[in-house]
Amino acid sequence: MTEETVQDAPAEAAPPAPEPAAPAAAPRRRRTPKQDPLLVADVATARAGVEQIAEPAQIGTGHRVTVEEDRLVVHHFECTLPGYRGWNWFASLARAPRSKAVTVCEVGLLPGDDALLAPEWVPWSARVSPEEKAQEEQDRAEDEAAENAAVGGPTGSGDGAADGAVAPAEGEGS
């Protein structure tokens, strides 16, 4: 006689055990980008790029260069527009590896360290004093009362139109 065995149902797949965390790697030092002499020296191309969005008289003489990445620099010029004290025009220049052609990537206007900036936006409810809020509510209530009086009150015409009666048209007899 053979003995029959009941095979166990396949075990449900258990979620895999989390792998042990790798030791935290020390943060990699980012190397300082190399200064590209061709891009740094090309002030004329940077100024011409800014002149696409500003008049030449609005671009000041102050000039500095920041190196963002290899073969990418940003030229900064003073802004002489009234009301923009401390702001700088900028033109970012780049070039492809082993190429001598300089490309203007982006131009614009950025605030400097001593630029005048607009204050943070504050919601109306935080700016208004309690007295002003009370006055606003009173004015609103008076306006609503005046509108209700004009719509629902007597017209003062005395022709019965307020009662819903319709006057007969001229030439019609009753």
PDB file of C-alpha atoms in Angstrom:
ATOM      1  CA  MET A   1       0.000   0.000   0.000  1.00  0.00           C
ATOM      2  CA  THR A   2       1.325   3.388  -0.906  1.00  0.00           C
ATOM      3  CA  GLU A   3       1.003   6.188   1.418  1.00  0.00           C
ATOM      4  CA  GLU A   4      -0.304   9.414  -0.065  1.00  0.00           C
ATOM      5  CA  THR A   5       1.143  12.633   1.233  1.00  0.00           C
ATOM      6  CA  VAL A   6      -0.443  15.953   1.092  1.00  0.00           C
ATOM      7  CA  GLN A   7       1.948  18.541  -0.133  1.00  0.00           C
ATOM      8  CA  ASP A   8       1.928  21.841   1.626  1.00  0.00           C
ATOM      9  CA  ALA A   9       0.427  24.722  -0.269  1.00  0.00           C
ATOM     10  CA  PRO A  10       3.132  26.998  -1.573  1.00  0.00           C
ATOM     11  CA  ALA A  11       4.046  29.537   1.035  1.00  0.00           C
ATOM     12  CA  GLU A  12       2.974  33.045   0.239  1.00  0.00           C
ATOM     13  CA  ALA A  13       5.818  35.143  -0.921  1.00  0.00           C
ATOM     14  CA  ALA A  14       7.066  37.015   2.076  1.00  0.00           C
ATOM     15  CA  PRO A  15       8.400  40.489   1.485  1.00  0.00           C
ATOM     16  CA  PRO A  16      12.145  40.407   1.105  1.00  0.00           C
ATOM     17  CA  ALA A  17      14.051  41.364   4.175  1.00  0.00           C
ATOM     18  CA  PRO A  18      15.531  44.827   3.918  1.00  0.00           C
ATOM     19  CA  GLU A  19      19.129  44.816   2.904  1.00  0.00           C
ATOM     20  CA  PRO A  20      21.531  46.096   5.477  1.00  0.00           C
ATOM     21  CA  ALA A  21      22.177  49.756   4.908  1.00  0.00           C
ATOM     22  CA  ALA A  22      25.506  50.563   3.407  1.00  0.00           C
ATOM     23  CA  PRO A  23      27.670  52.718   5.588  1.00  0.00           C
ATOM     24  CA  ALA A  24      27.078  56.376   4.849  1.00  0.00           C
ATOM     25  CA  ALA A  25      29.607  57.464   2.322  1.00  0.00           C
ATOM     26  CA  ALA A  26      31.496  60.593   3.074  1.00  0.00           C
ATOM     27  CA  PRO A  27      30.161  63.493   1.031  1.00  0.00           C
ATOM     28  CA  ARG A  28      32.125  63.850  -2.130  1.00  0.00           C
ATOM     29  CA  ARG A  29      34.000  67.053  -2.456  1.00  0.00           C
ATOM     30  CA  ARG A  30      32.976  69.038  -5.404  1.00  0.00           C
ATOM     31  CA  ARG A  31      35.920  70.230  -7.320  1.00  0.00           C
ATOM     32  CA  THR A  32      36.274  73.863  -8.157  1.00  0.00           C
ATOM     33  CA  PRO A  33      35.386  74.510 -11.790  1.00  0.00           C
ATOM     34  CA  LYS A  34      38.211  75.551 -14.032  1.00  0.00           C
ATOM     35  CA  GLN A  35      38.280  79.137 -15.166  1.00  0.00           C
ATOM     36  CA  ASP A  36      37.994  79.283 -18.951  1.00  0.00           C
ATOM     37  CA  PRO A  37      40.261  82.120 -20.148  1.00  0.00           C
ATOM     38  CA  LEU A  38      38.426  82.420 -23.482  1.00  0.00           C
ATOM     39  CA  LEU A  39      35.026  82.934 -21.802  1.00  0.00           C
ATOM     40  CA  VAL A  40      36.362  85.246 -19.097  1.00  0.00           C
ATOM     41  CA  ALA A  41      38.061  87.477 -21.662  1.00  0.00           C
ATOM     42  CA  ASP A  42      35.030  87.757 -23.960  1.00  0.00           C
ATOM     43  CA  VAL A  43      33.452  90.824 -22.335  1.00  0.00           C
ATOM     44  CA  ALA A  44      32.330  92.179 -25.715  1.00  0.00           C
ATOM     45  CA  THR A  45      30.081  89.176 -26.418  1.00  0.00           C
ATOM     46  CA  ALA A  46      28.588  89.387 -22.922  1.00  0.00           C
ATOM     47  CA  ARG A  47      27.865  93.103 -23.295  1.00  0.00           C
ATOM     48  CA  ALA A  48      26.365  92.539 -26.754  1.00  0.00           C
ATOM     49  CA  GLY A  49      24.087  89.889 -25.239  1.00  0.00           C
ATOM     50  CA  VAL A  50      22.857  92.300 -22.556  1.00  0.00           C
ATOM     51  CA  GLU A  51      22.361  95.008 -25.198  1.00  0.00           C
ATOM     52  CA  GLN A  52      19.687  92.765 -26.741  1.00  0.00           C
ATOM     53  CA  ILE A  53      17.427  93.549 -23.756  1.00  0.00           C
ATOM     54  CA  ALA A  54      18.757  96.927 -22.564  1.00  0.00           C
ATOM     55  CA  GLU A  55      19.931 100.181 -24.054  1.00  0.00           C
ATOM     56  CA  PRO A  56      23.715 100.616 -24.001  1.00  0.00           C
ATOM     57  CA  ALA A  57      23.330 103.659 -21.712  1.00  0.00           C
ATOM     58  CA  GLN A  58      21.542 101.454 -19.138  1.00  0.00           C
ATOM     59  CA  ILE A  59      24.540  99.118 -18.826  1.00  0.00           C
ATOM     60  CA  GLY A  60      27.159 100.377 -16.401  1.00  0.00           C
ATOM     61  CA  THR A  61      30.903 100.024 -16.521  1.00  0.00           C
ATOM     62  CA  GLY A  62      31.273  97.859 -13.437  1.00  0.00           C
ATOM     63  CA  HIS A  63      32.163  94.358 -14.454  1.00  0.00           C
ATOM     64  CA  ARG A  64      32.857  91.064 -12.701  1.00  0.00           C
ATOM     65  CA  VAL A  65      32.880  87.437 -13.766  1.00  0.00           C
ATOM     66  CA  THR A  66      31.782  84.360 -11.843  1.00  0.00           C
ATOM     67  CA  VAL A  67      32.746  80.871 -12.939  1.00  0.00           C
ATOM     68  CA  GLU A  68      29.741  78.553 -12.626  1.00  0.00           C
ATOM     69  CA  GLU A  69      31.054  75.341 -14.235  1.00  0.00           C
ATOM     70  CA  ASP A  70      33.737  74.283 -16.660  1.00  0.00           C
ATOM     71  CA  ARG A  71      33.185  76.295 -19.843  1.00  0.00           C
ATOM     72  CA  LEU A  72      30.322  78.299 -18.263  1.00  0.00           C
ATOM     73  CA  VAL A  73      30.787  81.798 -16.838  1.00  0.00           C
ATOM     74  CA  VAL A  74      28.478  84.685 -15.944  1.00  0.00           C
ATOM     75  CA  HIS A  75      29.448  88.290 -16.679  1.00  0.00           C
ATOM     76  CA  HIS A  76      27.821  90.926 -14.430  1.00  0.00           C
ATOM     77  CA  PHE A  77      27.421  94.606 -15.333  1.00  0.00           C
ATOM     78  CA  GLU A  78      26.019  97.460 -13.255  1.00  0.00           C
ATOM     79  CA  CYS A  79      22.468  98.543 -14.044  1.00  0.00           C
ATOM     80  CA  THR A  80      22.066 102.298 -14.423  1.00  0.00           C
ATOM     81  CA  LEU A  81      18.274 102.326 -14.764  1.00  0.00           C
ATOM     82  CA  PRO A  82      16.600 104.729 -12.319  1.00  0.00           C
ATOM     83  CA  GLY A  83      15.107 102.790  -9.436  1.00  0.00           C
ATOM     84  CA  TYR A  84      17.420  99.795  -9.890  1.00  0.00           C
ATOM     85  CA  ARG A  85      20.305 100.800  -7.642  1.00  0.00           C
ATOM     86  CA  GLY A  86      22.301  97.703  -6.710  1.00  0.00           C
ATOM     87  CA  TRP A  87      20.933  95.567  -9.554  1.00  0.00           C
ATOM     88  CA  ASN A  88      23.165  93.891 -12.145  1.00  0.00           C
ATOM     89  CA  TRP A  89      22.716  92.921 -15.745  1.00  0.00           C
ATOM     90  CA  PHE A  90      24.079  89.461 -16.423  1.00  0.00           C
ATOM     91  CA  ALA A  91      25.011  87.368 -19.443  1.00  0.00           C
ATOM     92  CA  SER A  92      25.962  83.718 -19.130  1.00  0.00           C
ATOM     93  CA  LEU A  93      28.470  82.520 -21.702  1.00  0.00           C
ATOM     94  CA  ALA A  94      29.387  78.953 -22.614  1.00  0.00           C
ATOM     95  CA  ARG A  95      31.290  77.037 -25.206  1.00  0.00           C
ATOM     96  CA  ALA A  96      31.539  73.413 -26.277  1.00  0.00           C
ATOM     97  CA  PRO A  97      34.672  71.421 -25.454  1.00  0.00           C
ATOM     98  CA  ARG A  98      37.559  72.142 -27.852  1.00  0.00           C
ATOM     99  CA  SER A  99      35.524  74.878 -29.541  1.00  0.00           C
ATOM    100  CA  LYS A 100      36.449  78.537 -29.846  1.00  0.00           C
ATOM    101  CA  ALA A 101      32.844  79.671 -30.496  1.00  0.00           C
ATOM    102  CA  VAL A 102      31.337  81.485 -27.513  1.00  0.00           C
ATOM    103  CA  THR A 103      27.568  81.323 -27.044  1.00  0.00           C
ATOM    104  CA  VAL A 104      25.354  83.636 -25.002  1.00  0.00           C
ATOM    105  CA  CYS A 105      23.057  81.314 -23.051  1.00  0.00           C
ATOM    106  CA  GLU A 106      20.976  83.709 -20.989  1.00  0.00           C
ATOM    107  CA  VAL A 107      20.699  87.405 -20.190  1.00  0.00           C
ATOM    108  CA  GLY A 108      18.757  89.214 -17.517  1.00  0.00           C
ATOM    109  CA  LEU A 109      18.666  91.482 -14.490  1.00  0.00           C
ATOM    110  CA  LEU A 110      19.429  90.271 -10.956  1.00  0.00           C
ATOM    111  CA  PRO A 111      19.369  92.032  -7.580  1.00  0.00           C
ATOM    112  CA  GLY A 112      22.729  92.590  -5.946  1.00  0.00           C
ATOM    113  CA  ASP A 113      23.560  92.572  -2.241  1.00  0.00           C
ATOM    114  CA  ASP A 114      22.520  96.206  -1.718  1.00  0.00           C
ATOM    115  CA  ALA A 115      19.559  96.191  -4.127  1.00  0.00           C
ATOM    116  CA  LEU A 116      16.241  97.656  -3.098  1.00  0.00           C
ATOM    117  CA  LEU A 117      13.656  94.875  -3.111  1.00  0.00           C
ATOM    118  CA  ALA A 118       9.918  94.908  -2.608  1.00  0.00           C
ATOM    119  CA  PRO A 119       8.865  93.899   0.901  1.00  0.00           C
ATOM    120  CA  GLU A 120       7.376  90.471   1.564  1.00  0.00           C
ATOM    121  CA  TRP A 121       3.728  90.249   0.603  1.00  0.00           C
ATOM    122  CA  VAL A 122       1.392  90.469   3.575  1.00  0.00           C
ATOM    123  CA  PRO A 123      -2.265  89.430   3.238  1.00  0.00           C
ATOM    124  CA  TRP A 124      -4.873  92.153   3.528  1.00  0.00           C
ATOM    125  CA  SER A 125      -6.312  90.636   6.690  1.00  0.00           C
ATOM    126  CA  ALA A 126      -2.946  90.947   8.420  1.00  0.00           C
ATOM    127  CA  ARG A 127      -2.303  94.531   7.233  1.00  0.00           C
ATOM    128  CA  VAL A 128      -5.621  96.078   8.240  1.00  0.00           C
ATOM    129  CA  SER A 129      -6.184  97.385  11.747  1.00  0.00           C
ATOM    130  CA  PRO A 130      -9.297  96.323  13.726  1.00  0.00           C
ATOM    131  CA  GLU A 131     -10.692  99.863  13.396  1.00  0.00           C
ATOM    132  CA  GLU A 132     -10.430  99.697   9.599  1.00  0.00           C
ATOM    133  CA  LYS A 133     -12.095  96.272   9.579  1.00  0.00           C
ATOM    134  CA  ALA A 134     -14.972  97.607  11.697  1.00  0.00           C
ATOM    135  CA  GLN A 135     -15.376 100.603   9.366  1.00  0.00           C
ATOM    136  CA  GLU A 136     -15.393  98.274   6.341  1.00  0.00           C
ATOM    137  CA  GLU A 137     -18.117  96.121   7.916  1.00  0.00           C
ATOM    138  CA  GLN A 138     -20.182  99.228   8.787  1.00  0.00           C
ATOM    139  CA  ASP A 139     -19.866 100.581   5.235  1.00  0.00           C
ATOM    140  CA  ARG A 140     -20.865  97.208   3.802  1.00  0.00           C
ATOM    141  CA  ALA A 141     -23.954  97.027   6.095  1.00  0.00           C
ATOM    142  CA  GLU A 142     -24.999 100.572   5.104  1.00  0.00           C
ATOM    143  CA  ASP A 143     -24.634  99.728   1.404  1.00  0.00           C
ATOM    144  CA  GLU A 144     -26.750  96.589   1.790  1.00  0.00           C
ATOM    145  CA  ALA A 145     -29.408  98.521   3.706  1.00  0.00           C
ATOM    146  CA  ALA A 146     -29.552 101.184   0.973  1.00  0.00           C
ATOM    147  CA  GLU A 147     -29.884  98.517  -1.741  1.00  0.00           C
ATOM    148  CA  ASN A 148     -32.661  96.727   0.147  1.00  0.00           C
ATOM    149  CA  ALA A 149     -34.553 100.010   0.662  1.00  0.00           C
ATOM    150  CA  ALA A 150     -34.325 100.863  -3.032  1.00  0.00           C
ATOM    151  CA  VAL A 151     -35.536  97.440  -4.174  1.00  0.00           C
ATOM    152  CA  GLY A 152     -38.274  96.693  -1.662  1.00  0.00           C
ATOM    153  CA  GLY A 153     -39.514 100.174  -0.666  1.00  0.00           C
ATOM    154  CA  PRO A 154     -42.370 102.257  -2.135  1.00  0.00           C
ATOM    155  CA  THR A 155     -41.632 104.042  -5.376  1.00  0.00           C
ATOM    156  CA  GLY A 156     -43.569 107.174  -4.535  1.00  0.00           C
ATOM    157  CA  SER A 157     -45.083 107.405  -8.036  1.00  0.00           C
ATOM    158  CA  GLY A 158     -48.694 107.182  -6.791  1.00  0.00           C
ATOM    159  CA  ASP A 159     -49.915 105.431  -9.976  1.00  0.00           C
ATOM    160  CA  GLY A 160     -50.473 102.076  -8.322  1.00  0.00           C
ATOM    161  CA  ALA A 161     -47.625 100.450 -10.212  1.00  0.00           C
ATOM    162  CA  ALA A 162     -46.114  99.378  -6.920  1.00  0.00           C
ATOM    163  CA  ASP A 163     -49.274  97.338  -6.200  1.00  0.00           C
ATOM    164  CA  GLY A 164     -48.883  95.373  -9.409  1.00  0.00           C
ATOM    165  CA  ALA A 165     -51.734  97.100 -11.264  1.00  0.00           C
ATOM    166  CA  VAL A 166     -51.213  97.696 -14.937  1.00  0.00           C
ATOM    167  CA  ALA A 167     -52.478 100.938 -16.484  1.00  0.00           C
ATOM    168  CA  PRO A 168     -54.546 100.414 -19.641  1.00  0.00           C
ATOM    169  CA  ALA A 169     -52.822 101.331 -22.876  1.00  0.00           C
ATOM    170  CA  GLU A 170     -53.962 104.464 -24.700  1.00  0.00           C
ATOM    171  CA  GLY A 171     -56.931 103.841 -26.935  1.00  0.00           C
ATOM    172  CA  GLU A 172     -58.142 100.819 -25.035  1.00  0.00           C
ATOM    173  CA  GLY A 173     -61.519 101.101 -23.344  1.00  0.00           C
ATOM    174  CA  SER A 174     -62.696  99.249 -20.331  1.00  0.00           C
TER     175      SER A 174
END
